[in-house]
Amino acid sequence: MALRTPFFTLALQIPFRSSSSFSLTVPAKTFRRPLSHSTISSSSAPANPPPPPPTLLPTVLFVPPGVEPHQVNESMVLPGSNIVIGPYAGDARIKGVEFVKSSGRARDCPKDDRPEFAILGRSNVGKSSLINALVRKKEIALTSKKPGKTQLINHFLVNKSWYLVDLPGYGFAKASEAAKMDWSSFTKGYFLNRDTLVAVLLLIDASVPPQKIDLDCANWLGRNNIPITFVFTKCDKMKVAKGKRPDENIKDFQEIIRQNYKIHPPWIMTSSVTGTGRDELLLHMSQLRNYWDQ
């Protein structure tokens, strides 16, 4: 059984020759445990990636295993993210996906050694839409105009080799208090007892200011040493009538997170409407999965 290992970091400045808007500091490896063998293919990197989203403030890079901080250059950073791509990045294509089961308790989840990624977020953050966008199939996840439809732990098997796990959304005001408690209890039980969990993709709505409930969730995951990637959704909404733009909201969220995280987790900007960040997120997941699986 794989055990969680503590995080450690090394910070330094990376000079870039181009006129990039990123001014970067770099932490070293941020994985909790060693991960079976997968074929690595550099050709899986997305062709003709979309242009990077609007400029964000100086950020902290996520440097994966196999990359030394002094080796990092601008071309290794995925657009619209702080994620460096290293040698563990492999074939990120999704060739097949199938629904496996819904579980009301963590102990009822599939019992095998396949790695998995859990997708978590507020009930109206666009969780189901992101899953559908990742697998490029309609209605793989339940999408509804009524938030809070996912009330079970749903496992989807991808390429017959790894799982996407759709978890109940949190913070839905119209759910009963009993249901909220049940969802919270079995979701936390899943996080604490699921040895095959590679990382949690915590979805954050970039079209609104930082929400306390999202920050509380992120801090709970951090305190329990659960690997996390922030996936900012709805980044296509670059014009708003009131309030700040998504890139400004993301900056504010990151500033708050830095107060509680010694190592800033990986993050990426996405849009289920335009497809922004889809290929990049899958490539990031491939390197996490391949490292976990070695």
XYZ file of C-alpha atoms in Angstrom, residues 124-127 130 203-207 231-236 246 250 268-272:
23
model
C -22.984 25.185 -9.634
C -19.304 25.355 -10.579
C -19.684 23.427 -13.846
C -18.416 20.070 -12.617
C -16.087 19.810 -17.319
C -13.052 23.326 -9.371
C -13.229 27.048 -8.640
C -15.632 29.402 -10.436
C -13.418 32.144 -11.848
C -16.380 34.343 -12.728
C -9.141 23.980 -11.938
C -10.590 27.428 -12.571
C -13.811 27.141 -14.578
C -15.844 29.610 -16.666
C -12.730 31.471 -17.803
C -14.473 32.357 -21.077
C -11.939 36.005 -14.034
C -8.039 34.001 -9.811
C -5.064 25.832 -14.611
C -7.663 27.998 -16.345
C -10.441 26.209 -18.255
C -13.696 26.757 -20.085
C -16.142 23.990 -20.987
